[in-house]
Amino acid sequence: MRAIRDNEPRAISLGYRVNNYKLMVYILSSALAGLAGSVKAVAFQVVTLSDLNWVTSGEALLILILGGLQTLIGPVVGAILIVSMAHYLATYAEWVLMIQGMVFVLVVLLFRKGIVGEFYAWLERRALRAANSMPIPMTKKEEA
């Protein structure tokens, strides 16, 4: 899937059946979305029209982009941030979407990989910097 995402023509030229993989991922994601919706309906025992609004899809995209698309824990962090933001800003009901939009713009401009993705990149840069600054041990021939 990563090869298809990065360079689809190359994956095709290597002999991968790209359309089959895309169909498989589409079916899997649809099944998981249906499962999530059914679990929510069973848990809350109600399905409202607000659940079927386009804002719900936009909020899901906001959660993904905020946390980080290519990380496993990124969407969880994004969901925690968006839900807690909506909860704590409930007194400013008409401003919640505006503030979420501003947070989205800031994350897109400042954290290109999402919050968790940028944190992982920072850890990687830090480890690389530490590895480059370590002195190289001398061998016995060099000491003499």
Tab-separated table of C-alpha atoms in Angstrom:
chain	number	residue	atom	x	y	z
A	1	MET	CA	0.000	0.000	0.000
A	2	ARG	CA	2.857	2.348	0.724
A	3	ALA	CA	4.317	1.736	-2.735
A	4	ILE	CA	0.936	2.451	-4.340
A	5	ARG	CA	0.576	5.641	-2.332
A	6	ASP	CA	4.074	6.888	-3.100
A	7	ASN	CA	4.317	5.972	-6.788
A	8	GLU	CA	1.405	4.126	-8.362
A	9	PRO	CA	2.872	3.821	-11.895
A	10	ARG	CA	6.023	2.269	-10.466
A	11	ALA	CA	4.001	-0.243	-8.439
A	12	ILE	CA	2.120	-1.164	-11.623
A	13	SER	CA	5.386	-1.579	-13.523
A	14	LEU	CA	6.701	-3.875	-10.778
A	15	GLY	CA	3.749	-6.163	-11.368
A	16	TYR	CA	1.526	-5.337	-8.414
A	17	ARG	CA	-2.190	-5.531	-9.057
A	18	VAL	CA	-2.870	-2.026	-7.881
A	19	ASN	CA	-6.613	-2.066	-8.554
A	20	ASN	CA	-7.042	-5.240	-6.495
A	21	TYR	CA	-5.191	-3.705	-3.558
A	22	LYS	CA	-7.197	-0.477	-3.814
A	23	LEU	CA	-10.440	-2.447	-3.879
A	24	MET	CA	-9.331	-4.508	-0.881
A	25	VAL	CA	-8.480	-1.376	1.133
A	26	TYR	CA	-11.750	0.291	0.133
A	27	ILE	CA	-13.745	-2.752	1.258
A	28	LEU	CA	-11.790	-3.000	4.514
A	29	SER	CA	-12.211	0.694	5.333
A	30	SER	CA	-15.929	0.557	4.466
A	31	ALA	CA	-16.388	-2.477	6.699
A	32	LEU	CA	-14.575	-0.772	9.581
A	33	ALA	CA	-16.618	2.421	9.115
A	34	GLY	CA	-19.837	0.386	9.105
A	35	LEU	CA	-18.717	-1.471	12.209
A	36	ALA	CA	-17.906	1.808	13.960
A	37	GLY	CA	-21.308	3.247	13.062
A	38	SER	CA	-23.139	0.155	14.241
A	39	VAL	CA	-21.211	0.047	17.518
A	40	LYS	CA	-22.042	3.727	18.088
A	41	ALA	CA	-25.730	3.068	17.353
A	42	VAL	CA	-25.791	0.122	19.740
A	43	ALA	CA	-23.846	1.942	22.467
A	44	PHE	CA	-25.927	5.137	22.410
A	45	GLN	CA	-29.119	3.401	21.247
A	46	VAL	CA	-29.915	6.297	18.928
A	47	VAL	CA	-28.848	7.558	15.515
A	48	THR	CA	-29.500	11.217	14.854
A	49	LEU	CA	-29.359	13.251	11.683
A	50	SER	CA	-26.354	15.132	13.023
A	51	ASP	CA	-24.393	11.886	12.678
A	52	LEU	CA	-25.119	11.927	8.938
A	53	ASN	CA	-24.004	15.509	8.345
A	54	TRP	CA	-20.965	16.461	6.254
A	55	VAL	CA	-19.448	18.114	9.320
A	56	THR	CA	-18.957	14.647	10.832
A	57	SER	CA	-16.769	13.644	7.876
A	58	GLY	CA	-14.909	16.928	8.090
A	59	GLU	CA	-14.309	16.383	11.780
A	60	ALA	CA	-12.909	12.914	11.064
A	61	LEU	CA	-10.506	14.416	8.509
A	62	LEU	CA	-9.542	17.120	10.979
A	63	ILE	CA	-8.789	14.452	13.588
A	64	LEU	CA	-6.588	12.535	11.153
A	65	ILE	CA	-4.651	15.544	9.912
A	66	LEU	CA	-4.245	17.030	13.381
A	67	GLY	CA	-2.822	13.858	14.893
A	68	GLY	CA	-0.806	12.656	11.921
A	69	LEU	CA	-1.776	10.574	8.917
A	70	GLN	CA	1.116	8.129	8.789
A	71	THR	CA	1.193	7.212	12.460
A	72	LEU	CA	-0.755	4.653	14.408
A	73	ILE	CA	-1.348	6.766	17.491
A	74	GLY	CA	-1.823	10.056	15.611
A	75	PRO	CA	-5.584	9.718	15.014
A	76	VAL	CA	-6.065	8.818	18.684
A	77	VAL	CA	-4.226	11.961	19.775
A	78	GLY	CA	-6.166	14.006	17.225
A	79	ALA	CA	-9.478	12.605	18.479
A	80	ILE	CA	-8.570	13.365	22.074
A	81	LEU	CA	-7.636	16.939	21.161
A	82	ILE	CA	-10.726	17.639	19.050
A	83	VAL	CA	-13.197	16.047	21.474
A	84	SER	CA	-11.643	17.757	24.489
A	85	MET	CA	-11.569	21.059	22.594
A	86	ALA	CA	-15.274	20.723	21.784
A	87	HIS	CA	-16.002	19.743	25.402
A	88	TYR	CA	-14.080	22.588	27.042
A	89	LEU	CA	-15.276	25.198	24.545
A	90	ALA	CA	-18.936	24.167	24.828
A	91	THR	CA	-19.785	27.483	26.482
A	92	TYR	CA	-18.656	29.231	23.286
A	93	ALA	CA	-20.853	27.065	21.046
A	94	GLU	CA	-20.811	29.321	18.012
A	95	TRP	CA	-17.017	29.709	18.175
A	96	VAL	CA	-16.060	26.021	18.396
A	97	LEU	CA	-15.923	25.458	14.627
A	98	MET	CA	-14.026	28.719	14.141
A	99	ILE	CA	-11.421	27.783	16.760
A	100	GLN	CA	-11.114	24.262	15.335
A	101	GLY	CA	-10.567	25.798	11.904
A	102	MET	CA	-7.816	28.039	13.245
A	103	VAL	CA	-6.169	25.070	14.975
A	104	PHE	CA	-6.393	23.138	11.696
A	105	VAL	CA	-4.723	25.959	9.753
A	106	LEU	CA	-1.961	26.269	12.364
A	107	VAL	CA	-1.289	22.532	12.332
A	108	VAL	CA	-1.176	22.426	8.533
A	109	LEU	CA	1.226	25.388	8.431
A	110	LEU	CA	3.454	24.469	11.386
A	111	PHE	CA	3.216	20.682	11.714
A	112	ARG	CA	3.216	19.241	8.197
A	113	LYS	CA	3.129	15.634	9.446
A	114	GLY	CA	0.607	16.233	12.212
A	115	ILE	CA	1.428	16.586	15.876
A	116	VAL	CA	2.522	12.996	16.454
A	117	GLY	CA	4.326	12.793	13.108
A	118	GLU	CA	6.344	15.906	13.894
A	119	PHE	CA	7.112	14.541	17.361
A	120	TYR	CA	8.462	11.323	15.805
A	121	ALA	CA	10.495	13.367	13.298
A	122	TRP	CA	11.902	15.452	16.155
A	123	LEU	CA	12.908	12.295	18.050
A	124	GLU	CA	14.560	10.942	14.911
A	125	ARG	CA	16.497	14.181	14.331
A	126	ARG	CA	17.555	14.208	17.972
A	127	ALA	CA	18.806	10.617	17.821
A	128	LEU	CA	20.663	11.346	14.573
A	129	ARG	CA	22.241	14.462	16.068
A	130	ALA	CA	23.304	12.480	19.149
A	131	ALA	CA	24.770	9.721	16.973
A	132	ASN	CA	26.733	12.243	14.911
A	133	SER	CA	28.126	14.030	17.955
A	134	MET	CA	29.430	10.881	19.653
A	135	PRO	CA	33.218	10.571	19.503
A	136	ILE	CA	34.531	7.695	17.403
A	137	PRO	CA	36.500	5.268	19.575
A	138	MET	CA	40.124	4.896	18.549
A	139	THR	CA	41.612	1.527	17.710
A	140	LYS	CA	44.870	0.283	19.190
A	141	LYS	CA	46.748	1.065	15.955
A	142	GLU	CA	45.572	4.676	16.026
A	143	GLU	CA	46.592	5.095	19.659
A	144	ALA	CA	50.160	4.036	18.980
